[in-house]
GROMACS .gro file of C-alpha atoms in nm:
model
   92
    1MET     CA    1   8.777   5.276 -15.956
    2VAL     CA    2   8.853   5.124 -15.613
    3ASP     CA    3   8.703   5.308 -15.322
    4ALA     CA    4   9.025   5.370 -15.152
    5GLU     CA    5   9.167   5.509 -15.499
    6LEU     CA    6   8.837   5.732 -15.554
    7ARG     CA    7   8.871   5.861 -15.190
    8GLN     CA    8   9.216   5.972 -15.258
    9LYS     CA    9   9.108   6.152 -15.573
   10PHE     CA   10   8.837   6.336 -15.368
   11GLU     CA   11   9.081   6.414 -15.112
   12GLU     CA   12   9.297   6.571 -15.375
   13LEU     CA   13   9.014   6.772 -15.521
   14GLN     CA   14   8.933   6.903 -15.173
   15ARG     CA   15   9.297   6.989 -15.123
   16LEU     CA   16   9.312   7.174 -15.469
   17TYR     CA   17   8.997   7.365 -15.367
   18ALA     CA   18   9.160   7.469 -15.017
   19GLU     CA   19   9.455   7.586 -15.203
   20HIS     CA   20   9.250   7.774 -15.460
   21ALA     CA   21   9.052   7.958 -15.180
   22LYS     CA   22   9.395   8.051 -15.021
   23ASN     CA   23   9.529   8.179 -15.333
   24GLN     CA   24   9.222   8.418 -15.428
   25SER     CA   25   9.388   8.710 -15.254
   26GLU     CA   26   9.700   8.660 -15.429
   27GLU     CA   27   9.789   8.833 -15.772
   28ASP     CA   28   9.981   8.534 -15.918
   29PHE     CA   29   9.762   8.449 -16.211
   30LYS     CA   30   9.989   8.191 -16.337
   31LEU     CA   31   9.921   7.995 -16.029
   32LYS     CA   32   9.561   8.066 -16.029
   33ASN     CA   33   9.518   7.957 -16.399
   34LYS     CA   34   9.722   7.632 -16.296
   35LEU     CA   35   9.491   7.545 -16.013
   36ARG     CA   36   9.184   7.621 -16.227
   37ALA     CA   37   9.308   7.376 -16.495
   38GLU     CA   38   9.371   7.122 -16.233
   39LEU     CA   39   9.056   7.152 -16.070
   40LEU     CA   40   8.851   7.151 -16.391
   41ASP     CA   41   9.042   6.821 -16.497
   42LEU     CA   42   8.978   6.650 -16.183
   43PHE     CA   43   8.602   6.758 -16.145
   44PHE     CA   44   8.536   6.621 -16.491
   45ALA     CA   45   8.710   6.288 -16.403
   46LEU     CA   46   8.516   6.255 -16.078
   47LYS     CA   47   8.172   6.411 -16.210
   48PRO     CA   48   7.998   6.074 -16.251
   49HIS     CA   49   8.083   5.986 -15.886
   50ILE     CA   50   7.987   6.338 -15.756
   51LYS     CA   51   7.668   6.335 -15.927
   52LYS     CA   52   7.585   6.004 -15.735
   53GLN     CA   53   7.689   6.133 -15.377
   54THR     CA   54   7.645   6.512 -15.380
   55LYS     CA   55   7.433   6.677 -15.122
   56LEU     CA   56   7.413   6.985 -15.357
   57GLN     CA   57   7.093   7.027 -15.550
   58TRP     CA   58   7.276   7.208 -15.818
   59TYR     CA   59   7.630   7.062 -15.780
   60GLU     CA   60   7.757   7.126 -16.146
   61PRO     CA   61   7.711   7.515 -16.124
   62ALA     CA   62   7.853   7.503 -15.771
   63TYR     CA   63   8.156   7.334 -15.876
   64ASN     CA   64   8.223   7.551 -16.177
   65TYR     CA   65   8.160   7.884 -15.981
   66ALA     CA   66   8.396   7.747 -15.725
   67ILE     CA   67   8.653   7.694 -15.985
   68THR     CA   68   8.617   8.055 -16.101
   69GLY     CA   69   8.744   8.150 -15.750
   70ASN     CA   70   8.406   8.247 -15.581
   71LEU     CA   71   8.489   8.187 -15.220
   72GLU     CA   72   8.133   8.119 -15.106
   73TYR     CA   73   8.098   7.851 -15.377
   74ILE     CA   74   8.445   7.706 -15.261
   75LYS     CA   75   8.324   7.660 -14.920
   76SER     CA   76   7.995   7.488 -15.027
   77VAL     CA   77   8.200   7.248 -15.253
   78ARG     CA   78   8.470   7.180 -14.977
   79ASP     CA   79   8.158   7.080 -14.741
   80ASP     CA   80   8.018   6.876 -15.018
   81LEU     CA   81   8.344   6.705 -15.089
   82ALA     CA   82   8.380   6.632 -14.713
   83HIS     CA   83   8.037   6.479 -14.712
   84ILE     CA   84   8.122   6.261 -15.016
   85ILE     CA   85   8.457   6.157 -14.854
   86SER     CA   86   8.282   6.054 -14.533
   87GLU     CA   87   8.026   5.849 -14.731
   88LEU     CA   88   8.331   5.660 -14.911
   89GLU     CA   89   8.481   5.603 -14.569
   90HIS     CA   90   8.182   5.446 -14.422
   91GLY     CA   91   8.109   5.241 -14.742
   92ALA     CA   92   7.769   5.413 -14.819
   0.00000   0.00000   0.00000
């Protein structure tokens, strides 16, 4: 995967987590389930890249708890994604 394409996928994952955090106070379960499915699919697609660049010691449980809607974990994951995107932008 080309770095620009990879960065776009990480930016999309970050956007989905932001939307997921915003929707936690809503009662629209259909939307929440749709977001969870999208997050899970994209997380699994990017997992090898996340593993290489994450700053989280236990990245997999953190990302999974965030997918369940835990706002504290969503924040941690979004911070981690910002770190990964920054690393991709700087070619590290």
